CSV table of C-alpha atoms in Angstrom, one decimal:
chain,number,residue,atom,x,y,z
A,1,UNK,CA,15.3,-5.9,-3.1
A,2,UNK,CA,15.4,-9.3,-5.6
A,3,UNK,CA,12.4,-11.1,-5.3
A,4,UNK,CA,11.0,-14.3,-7.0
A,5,UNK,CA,8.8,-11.9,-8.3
A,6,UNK,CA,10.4,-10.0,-10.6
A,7,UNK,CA,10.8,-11.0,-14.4
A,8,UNK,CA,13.8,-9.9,-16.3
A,9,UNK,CA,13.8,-9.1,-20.2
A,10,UNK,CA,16.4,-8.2,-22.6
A,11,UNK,CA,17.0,-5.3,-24.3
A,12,UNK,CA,15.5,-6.7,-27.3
A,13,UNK,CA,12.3,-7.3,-25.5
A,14,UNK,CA,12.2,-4.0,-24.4
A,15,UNK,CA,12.5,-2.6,-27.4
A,16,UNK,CA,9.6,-4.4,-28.7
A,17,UNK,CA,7.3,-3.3,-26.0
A,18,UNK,CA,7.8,0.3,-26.4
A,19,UNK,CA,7.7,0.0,-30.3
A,20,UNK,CA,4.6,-2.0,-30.0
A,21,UNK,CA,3.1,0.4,-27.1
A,22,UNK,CA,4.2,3.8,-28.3
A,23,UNK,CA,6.1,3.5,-31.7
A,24,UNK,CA,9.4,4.3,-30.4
A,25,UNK,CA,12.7,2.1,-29.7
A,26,UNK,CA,14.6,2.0,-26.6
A,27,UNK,CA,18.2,3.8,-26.6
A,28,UNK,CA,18.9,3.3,-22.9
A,29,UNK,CA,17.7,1.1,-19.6
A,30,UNK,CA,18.3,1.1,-16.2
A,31,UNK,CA,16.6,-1.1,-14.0
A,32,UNK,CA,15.5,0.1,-10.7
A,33,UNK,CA,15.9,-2.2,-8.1
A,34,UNK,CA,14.1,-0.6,-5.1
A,35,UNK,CA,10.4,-2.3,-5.4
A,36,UNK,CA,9.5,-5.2,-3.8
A,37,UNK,CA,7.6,-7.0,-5.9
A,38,UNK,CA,7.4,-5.7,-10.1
A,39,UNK,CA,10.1,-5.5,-12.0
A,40,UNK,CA,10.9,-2.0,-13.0
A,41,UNK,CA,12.9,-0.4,-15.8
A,42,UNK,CA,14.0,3.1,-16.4
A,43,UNK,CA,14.1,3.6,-20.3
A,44,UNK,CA,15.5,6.2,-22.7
A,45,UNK,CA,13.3,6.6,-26.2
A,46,UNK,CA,14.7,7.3,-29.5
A,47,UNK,CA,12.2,10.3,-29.8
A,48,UNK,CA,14.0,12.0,-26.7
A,49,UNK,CA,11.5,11.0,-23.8
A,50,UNK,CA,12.5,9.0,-20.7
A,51,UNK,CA,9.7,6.3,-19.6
A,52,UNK,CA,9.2,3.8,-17.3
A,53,UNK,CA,8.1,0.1,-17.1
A,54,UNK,CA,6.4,-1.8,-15.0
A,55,UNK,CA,6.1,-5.4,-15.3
A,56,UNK,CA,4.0,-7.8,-13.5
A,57,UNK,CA,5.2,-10.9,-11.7
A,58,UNK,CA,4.9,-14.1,-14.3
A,59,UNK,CA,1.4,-15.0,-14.7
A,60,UNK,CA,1.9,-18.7,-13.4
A,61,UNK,CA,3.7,-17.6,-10.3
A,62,UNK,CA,1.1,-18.0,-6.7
A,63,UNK,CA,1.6,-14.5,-5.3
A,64,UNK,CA,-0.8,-13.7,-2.1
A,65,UNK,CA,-4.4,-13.4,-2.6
A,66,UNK,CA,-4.7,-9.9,-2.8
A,67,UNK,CA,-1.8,-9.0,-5.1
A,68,UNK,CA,-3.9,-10.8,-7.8
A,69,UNK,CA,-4.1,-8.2,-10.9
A,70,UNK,CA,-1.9,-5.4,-8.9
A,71,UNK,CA,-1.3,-3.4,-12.2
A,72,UNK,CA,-4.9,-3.1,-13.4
A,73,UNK,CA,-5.4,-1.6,-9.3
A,74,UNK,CA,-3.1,1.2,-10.3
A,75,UNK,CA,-4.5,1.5,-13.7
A,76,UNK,CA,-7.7,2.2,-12.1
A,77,UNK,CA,-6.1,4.7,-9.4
A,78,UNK,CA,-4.3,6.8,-12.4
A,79,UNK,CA,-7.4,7.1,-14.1
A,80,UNK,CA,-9.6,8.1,-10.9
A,81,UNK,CA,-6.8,10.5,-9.9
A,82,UNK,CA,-5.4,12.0,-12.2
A,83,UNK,CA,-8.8,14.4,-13.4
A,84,UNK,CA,-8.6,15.7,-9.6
A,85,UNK,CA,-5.0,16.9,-9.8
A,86,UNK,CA,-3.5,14.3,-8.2
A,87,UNK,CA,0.6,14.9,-8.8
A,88,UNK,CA,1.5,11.4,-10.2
A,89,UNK,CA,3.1,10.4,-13.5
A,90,UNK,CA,1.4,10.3,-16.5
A,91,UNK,CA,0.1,6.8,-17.3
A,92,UNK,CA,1.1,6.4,-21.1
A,93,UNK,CA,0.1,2.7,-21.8
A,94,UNK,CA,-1.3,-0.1,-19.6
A,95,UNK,CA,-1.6,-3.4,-21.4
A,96,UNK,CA,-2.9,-6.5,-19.7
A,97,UNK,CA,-2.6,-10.1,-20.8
A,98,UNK,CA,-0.4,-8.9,-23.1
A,99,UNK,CA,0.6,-11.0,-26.0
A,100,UNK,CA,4.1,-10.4,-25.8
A,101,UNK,CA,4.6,-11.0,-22.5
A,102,UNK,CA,2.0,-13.1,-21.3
A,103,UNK,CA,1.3,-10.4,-18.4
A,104,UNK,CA,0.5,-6.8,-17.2
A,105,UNK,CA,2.3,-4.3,-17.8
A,106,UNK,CA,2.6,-0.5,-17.7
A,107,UNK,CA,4.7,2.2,-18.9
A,108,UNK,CA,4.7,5.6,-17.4
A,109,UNK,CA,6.7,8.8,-17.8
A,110,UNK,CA,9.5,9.3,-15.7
A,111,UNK,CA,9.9,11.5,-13.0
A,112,UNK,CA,13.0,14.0,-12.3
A,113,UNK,CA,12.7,13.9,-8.9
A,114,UNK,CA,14.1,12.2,-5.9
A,115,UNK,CA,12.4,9.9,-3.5
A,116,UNK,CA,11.9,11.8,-0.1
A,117,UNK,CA,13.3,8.7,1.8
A,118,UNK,CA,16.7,9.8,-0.1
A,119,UNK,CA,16.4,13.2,0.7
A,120,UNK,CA,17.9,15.4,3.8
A,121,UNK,CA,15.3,17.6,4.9
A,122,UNK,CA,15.5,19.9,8.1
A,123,UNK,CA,12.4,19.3,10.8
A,124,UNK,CA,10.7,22.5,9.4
A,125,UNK,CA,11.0,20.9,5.9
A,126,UNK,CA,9.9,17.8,7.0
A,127,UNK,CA,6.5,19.0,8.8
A,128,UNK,CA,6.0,21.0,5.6
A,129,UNK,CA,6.2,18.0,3.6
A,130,UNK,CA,3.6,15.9,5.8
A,131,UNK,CA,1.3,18.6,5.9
A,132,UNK,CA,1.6,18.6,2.1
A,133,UNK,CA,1.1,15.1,2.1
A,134,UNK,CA,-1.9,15.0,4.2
A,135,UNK,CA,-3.7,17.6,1.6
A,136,UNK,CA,-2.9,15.0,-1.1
A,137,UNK,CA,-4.4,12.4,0.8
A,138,UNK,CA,-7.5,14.2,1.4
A,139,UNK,CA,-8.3,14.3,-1.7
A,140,UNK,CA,-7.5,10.7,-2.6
A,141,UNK,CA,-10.2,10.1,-0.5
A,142,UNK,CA,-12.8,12.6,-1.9
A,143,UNK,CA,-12.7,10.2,-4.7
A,144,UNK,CA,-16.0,8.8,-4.9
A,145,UNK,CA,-16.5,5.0,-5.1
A,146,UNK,CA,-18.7,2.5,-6.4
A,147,UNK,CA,-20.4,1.4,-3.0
A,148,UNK,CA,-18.1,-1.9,-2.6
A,149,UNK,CA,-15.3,-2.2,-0.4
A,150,UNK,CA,-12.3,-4.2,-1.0
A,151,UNK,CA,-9.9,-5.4,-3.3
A,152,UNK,CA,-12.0,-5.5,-6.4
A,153,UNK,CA,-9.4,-6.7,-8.9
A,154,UNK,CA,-8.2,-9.1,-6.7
A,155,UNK,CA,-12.0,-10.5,-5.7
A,156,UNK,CA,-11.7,-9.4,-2.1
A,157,UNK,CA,-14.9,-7.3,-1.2
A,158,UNK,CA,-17.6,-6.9,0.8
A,159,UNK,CA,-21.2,-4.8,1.3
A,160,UNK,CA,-19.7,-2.8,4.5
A,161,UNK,CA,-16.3,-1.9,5.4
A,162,UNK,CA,-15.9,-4.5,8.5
A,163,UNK,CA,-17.2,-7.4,5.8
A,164,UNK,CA,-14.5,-6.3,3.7
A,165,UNK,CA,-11.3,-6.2,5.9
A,166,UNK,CA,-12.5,-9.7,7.8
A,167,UNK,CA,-12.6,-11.0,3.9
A,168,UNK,CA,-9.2,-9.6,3.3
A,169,UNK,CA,-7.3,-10.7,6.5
A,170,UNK,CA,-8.7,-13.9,6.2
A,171,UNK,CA,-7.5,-14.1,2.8
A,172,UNK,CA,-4.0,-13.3,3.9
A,173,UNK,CA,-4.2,-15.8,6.8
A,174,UNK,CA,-4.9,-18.6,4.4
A,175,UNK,CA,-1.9,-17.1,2.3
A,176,UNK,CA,0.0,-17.7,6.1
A,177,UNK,CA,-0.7,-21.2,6.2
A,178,UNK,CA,-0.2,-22.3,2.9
A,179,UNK,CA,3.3,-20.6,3.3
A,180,UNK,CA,3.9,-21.6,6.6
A,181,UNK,CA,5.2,-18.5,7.6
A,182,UNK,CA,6.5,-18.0,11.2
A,183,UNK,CA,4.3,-15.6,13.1
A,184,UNK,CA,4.5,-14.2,17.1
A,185,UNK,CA,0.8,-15.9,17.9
A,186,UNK,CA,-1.0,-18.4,16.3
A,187,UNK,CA,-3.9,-18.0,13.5
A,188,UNK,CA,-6.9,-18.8,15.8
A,189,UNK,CA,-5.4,-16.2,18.2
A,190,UNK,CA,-4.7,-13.5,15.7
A,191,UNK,CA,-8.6,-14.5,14.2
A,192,UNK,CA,-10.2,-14.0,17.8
A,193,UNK,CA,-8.2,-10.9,18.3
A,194,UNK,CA,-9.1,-9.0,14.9
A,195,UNK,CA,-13.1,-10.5,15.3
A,196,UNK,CA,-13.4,-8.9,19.0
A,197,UNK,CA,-12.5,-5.4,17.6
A,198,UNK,CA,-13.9,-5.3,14.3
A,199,UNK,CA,-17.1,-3.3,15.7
A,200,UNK,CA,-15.0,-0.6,15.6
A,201,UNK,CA,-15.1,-1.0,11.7
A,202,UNK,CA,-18.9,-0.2,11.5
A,203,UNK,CA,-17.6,3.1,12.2
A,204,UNK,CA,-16.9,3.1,7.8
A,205,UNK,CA,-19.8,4.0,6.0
A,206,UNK,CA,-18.2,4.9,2.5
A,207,UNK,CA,-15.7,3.3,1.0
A,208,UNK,CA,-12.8,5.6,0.5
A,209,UNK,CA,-9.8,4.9,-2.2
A,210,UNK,CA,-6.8,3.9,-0.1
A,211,UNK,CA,-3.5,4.1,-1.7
A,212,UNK,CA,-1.8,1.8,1.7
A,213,UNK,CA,1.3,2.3,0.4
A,214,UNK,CA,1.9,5.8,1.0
A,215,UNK,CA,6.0,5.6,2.9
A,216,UNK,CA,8.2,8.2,2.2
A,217,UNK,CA,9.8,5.9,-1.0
A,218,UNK,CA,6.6,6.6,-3.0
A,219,UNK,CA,6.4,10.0,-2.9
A,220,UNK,CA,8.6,12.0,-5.2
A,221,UNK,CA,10.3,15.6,-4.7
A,222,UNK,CA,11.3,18.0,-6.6
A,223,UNK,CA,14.3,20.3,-6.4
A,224,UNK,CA,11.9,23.2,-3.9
A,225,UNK,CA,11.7,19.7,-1.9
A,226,UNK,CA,7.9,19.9,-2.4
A,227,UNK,CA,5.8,16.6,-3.5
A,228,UNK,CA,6.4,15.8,-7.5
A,229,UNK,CA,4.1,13.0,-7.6
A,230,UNK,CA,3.0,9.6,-5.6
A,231,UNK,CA,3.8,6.4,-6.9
A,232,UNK,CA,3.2,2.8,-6.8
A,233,UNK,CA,-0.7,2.7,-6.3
A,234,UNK,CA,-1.1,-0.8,-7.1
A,235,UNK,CA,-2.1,-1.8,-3.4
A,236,UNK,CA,-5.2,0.6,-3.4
A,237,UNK,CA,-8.2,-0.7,-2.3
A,238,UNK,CA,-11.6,0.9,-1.2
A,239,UNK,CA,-11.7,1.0,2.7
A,240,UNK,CA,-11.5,3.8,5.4
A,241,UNK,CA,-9.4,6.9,5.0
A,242,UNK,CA,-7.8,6.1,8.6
A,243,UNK,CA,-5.5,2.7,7.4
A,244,UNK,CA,-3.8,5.3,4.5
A,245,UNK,CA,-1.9,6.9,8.0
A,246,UNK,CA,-0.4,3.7,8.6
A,247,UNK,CA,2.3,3.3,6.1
A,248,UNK,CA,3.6,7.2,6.7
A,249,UNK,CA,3.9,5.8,10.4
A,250,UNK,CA,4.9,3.3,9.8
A,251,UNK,CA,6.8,0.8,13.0
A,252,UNK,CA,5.4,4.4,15.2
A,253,UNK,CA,2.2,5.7,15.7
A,254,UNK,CA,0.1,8.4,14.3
A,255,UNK,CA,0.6,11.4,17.1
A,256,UNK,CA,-2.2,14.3,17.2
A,257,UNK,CA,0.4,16.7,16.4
A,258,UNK,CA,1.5,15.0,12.9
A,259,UNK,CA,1.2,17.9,10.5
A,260,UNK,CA,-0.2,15.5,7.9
A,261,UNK,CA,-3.3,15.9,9.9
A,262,UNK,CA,-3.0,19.4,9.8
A,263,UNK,CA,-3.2,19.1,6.2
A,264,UNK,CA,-5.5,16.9,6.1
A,265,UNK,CA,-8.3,18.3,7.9
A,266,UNK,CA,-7.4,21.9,6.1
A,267,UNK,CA,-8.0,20.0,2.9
A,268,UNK,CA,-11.7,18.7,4.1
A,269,UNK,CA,-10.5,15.4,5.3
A,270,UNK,CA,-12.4,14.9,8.6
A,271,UNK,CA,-10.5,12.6,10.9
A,272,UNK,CA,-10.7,11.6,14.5
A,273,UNK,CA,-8.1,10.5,16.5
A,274,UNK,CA,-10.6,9.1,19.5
A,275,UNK,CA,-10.5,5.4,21.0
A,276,UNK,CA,-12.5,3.4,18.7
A,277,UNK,CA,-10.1,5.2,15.8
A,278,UNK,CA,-7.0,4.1,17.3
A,279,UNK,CA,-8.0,0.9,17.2
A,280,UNK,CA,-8.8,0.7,13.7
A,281,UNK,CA,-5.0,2.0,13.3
A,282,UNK,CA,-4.1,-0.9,15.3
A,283,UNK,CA,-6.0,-3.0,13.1
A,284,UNK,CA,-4.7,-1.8,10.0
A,285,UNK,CA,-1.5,-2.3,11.1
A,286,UNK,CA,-2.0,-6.0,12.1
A,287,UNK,CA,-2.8,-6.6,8.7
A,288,UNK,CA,0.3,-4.2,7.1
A,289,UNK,CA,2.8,-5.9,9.1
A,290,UNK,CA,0.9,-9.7,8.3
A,291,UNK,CA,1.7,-8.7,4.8
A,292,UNK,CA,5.5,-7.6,5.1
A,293,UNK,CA,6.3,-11.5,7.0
A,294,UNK,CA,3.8,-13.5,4.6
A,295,UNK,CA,5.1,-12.2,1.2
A,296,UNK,CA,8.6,-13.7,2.1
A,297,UNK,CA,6.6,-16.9,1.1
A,298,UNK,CA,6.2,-16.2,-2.6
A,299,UNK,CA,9.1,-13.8,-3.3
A,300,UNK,CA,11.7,-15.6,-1.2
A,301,UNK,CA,13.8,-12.6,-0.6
A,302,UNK,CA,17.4,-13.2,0.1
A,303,UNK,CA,17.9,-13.7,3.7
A,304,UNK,CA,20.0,-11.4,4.3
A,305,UNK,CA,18.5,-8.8,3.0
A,306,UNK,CA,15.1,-9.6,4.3
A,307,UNK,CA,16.0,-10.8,8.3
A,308,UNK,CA,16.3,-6.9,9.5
A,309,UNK,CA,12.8,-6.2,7.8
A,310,UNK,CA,11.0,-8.9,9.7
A,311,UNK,CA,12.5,-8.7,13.0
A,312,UNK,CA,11.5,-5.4,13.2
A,313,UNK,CA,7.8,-6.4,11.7
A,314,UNK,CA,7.4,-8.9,13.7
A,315,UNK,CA,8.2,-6.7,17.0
A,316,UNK,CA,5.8,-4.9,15.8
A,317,UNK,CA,3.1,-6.6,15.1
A,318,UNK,CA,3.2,-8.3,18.5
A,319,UNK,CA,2.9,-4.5,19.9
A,320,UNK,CA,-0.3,-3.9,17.9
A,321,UNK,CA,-2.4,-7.5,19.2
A,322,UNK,CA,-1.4,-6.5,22.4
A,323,UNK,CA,-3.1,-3.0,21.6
A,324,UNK,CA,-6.5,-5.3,20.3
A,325,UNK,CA,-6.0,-7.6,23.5
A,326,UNK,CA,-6.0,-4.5,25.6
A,327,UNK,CA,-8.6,-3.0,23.0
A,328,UNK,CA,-10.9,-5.9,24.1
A,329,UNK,CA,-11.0,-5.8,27.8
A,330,UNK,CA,-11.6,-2.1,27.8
A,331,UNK,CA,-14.3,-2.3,25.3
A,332,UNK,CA,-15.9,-5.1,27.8
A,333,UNK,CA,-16.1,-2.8,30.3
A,334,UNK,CA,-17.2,0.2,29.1
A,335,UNK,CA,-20.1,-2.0,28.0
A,336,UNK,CA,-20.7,-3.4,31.9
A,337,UNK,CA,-20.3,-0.7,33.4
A,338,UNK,CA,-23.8,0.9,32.9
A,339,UNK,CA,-25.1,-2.3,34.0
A,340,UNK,CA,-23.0,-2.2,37.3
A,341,UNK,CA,-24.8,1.1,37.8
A,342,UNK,CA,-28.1,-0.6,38.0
């Protein structure tokens, strides 16, 4: 996907940053095209090893509120994840404010594998896979945090979990309006909706680290069609276990049968699929599919390219604040009911 976003260097330049970064030049590069918002390059070193670099978007460019710093995020995940045996690349060099570039970057190695949204896979290979994938996530989020939930890099936190998320919606609201992006209710609708049902949130005691990015394009396989590594961790954020089953689902639901939570509750991971849960999904998917229409704004994504992506969002996220409106007026009367009874 082109986007706004991404930076382009010459071959020269690249050679400078892995010279400068790891001592050795570049004999090949290959940009790969399939992110959304860093540039990416695959490169080839004259010692034999095959890298890759990400590149933040130009320092001066507004990007939405919580994409400030996104490469020091997954800096932070690589380092927190890889001592517990994560399977993810090996980070190699993360430079920030860089001199050269006036920006973020990092390089890692480069993986053999194939993405698993490239991949055939037959219905017993794909449960296998989701059960795998739900292990992996169970122990993302045995990962123990700091006590702060949020965004930390991007200065989107809070004390509890429902102080967070309220700070980071209405962060991405205010990216809405200043981009004027075209949404299926208005602001102070979606705000009233997402306030009513964030009780629920209370439910989050300990912030977990969330990768919230976790679709079939960031996970890697191998050639058993087994997980090689996750990828792409720069959305992470420290928030409740539950919202990291909304991307996998992604424009679906999360089913009681999903062998990811199989393999996730094998793993350790507890998880409950009850009401007050669901609507936390719901919730979580408000503000994923809040994000995929409002960065249009900044990265101005050909049109069409971009038109199929937020038709379907945008059906979808009128699906989910019907789930909080409905969410709402069940919650009321659960809560006058007892009173009826008196």
């Amino acid at each position: 996907m082109d986007s706004r976003t991404k930076r382009r260097l010459s071959p020269a330049q690249l050679d400078e940053i892995t010279r400068d970064a790891l001592g050795c030049g570049v004999t090949s590069s290959e940009e790969l095209t399939d992110g959304f918002a860093n540039a990416v390059w695959r490169l080839g070193l004259d010692d034999g090893r095959q890298v890759v670099l990400k590149l933040g978007p130009p320092p001066d460019l507004r990007l939405l509120a919580y994409e400030r710093h996104l490469l020091r995020t997954e800096a932070m995940v690589y380092h927190l994840a890889q001592p517990v045996g994560l399977p993810m690349p090996d980070l190699l060099k993360a430079s920030f404010d860089d001199p050269l570039l006036g920006g973020d970057y990092l390089i890692l190695s480069a993986l053999d594998g194939v993405p698993w949204n490239r991949t055939s896979l037959s219905p017993a290979e794909e449960g296998a896979l989701r059960f795998e994938l739900g292990r992996h996530l169970a122990r993302l989020h045995a990962i123990p945090g700091t006590g702060v939930f949020g965004y930390p890099y991007a200065g989107l936190t809070g004390r509890t979990w429902r102080e967070a998320f309220l700070v980071m919606i209405g962060a991405l609201l205010d990216d809405a309006v200043y981009y004027s992006t075209p949404l299926p209710a208005t602001i102070v609708e979606i705000v009233g909706l997402v306030h009513m049902n964030a009780h629920v949130l209370d439910q989050v005691t300990n912030p977990s680290l969330v990768h919230f990015d976790m679709w079939p394009g960031n996970v890697f396989l191998n050639g058993d069609k087994r997980v090689q590594a996750l990828i792409d961790h720069e959305r992470a954020f420290w928030g409740d276990p539950l919202a990291d089953f909304v991307t996998p689902t992604i424009f679906g639901e999360l089913r009681e049968d999903d062998p990811m939570l199989a393999g996730y509750r094998q793993e350790g991971g507890p998880l409950t699929l009850d009401h007050a849960a669901r609507l936390r999904i719901a919730l979580y998917r408000v503000y994923l599919y809040l994000i995929m229409l409002v960065e249009d704004g900044p990265r101005q994504y050909p049109e069409e390219s971009y038109a199929p992506t937020r038709d379907i969002t945008t059906r979808s996220l009128v699906a989910c604040l019907d789930v909080l409106r409905a969410g709402h007026r069940e919650g009321g009367q659960r809560q006058a009911a007892p009173h009826a009874r008196v």
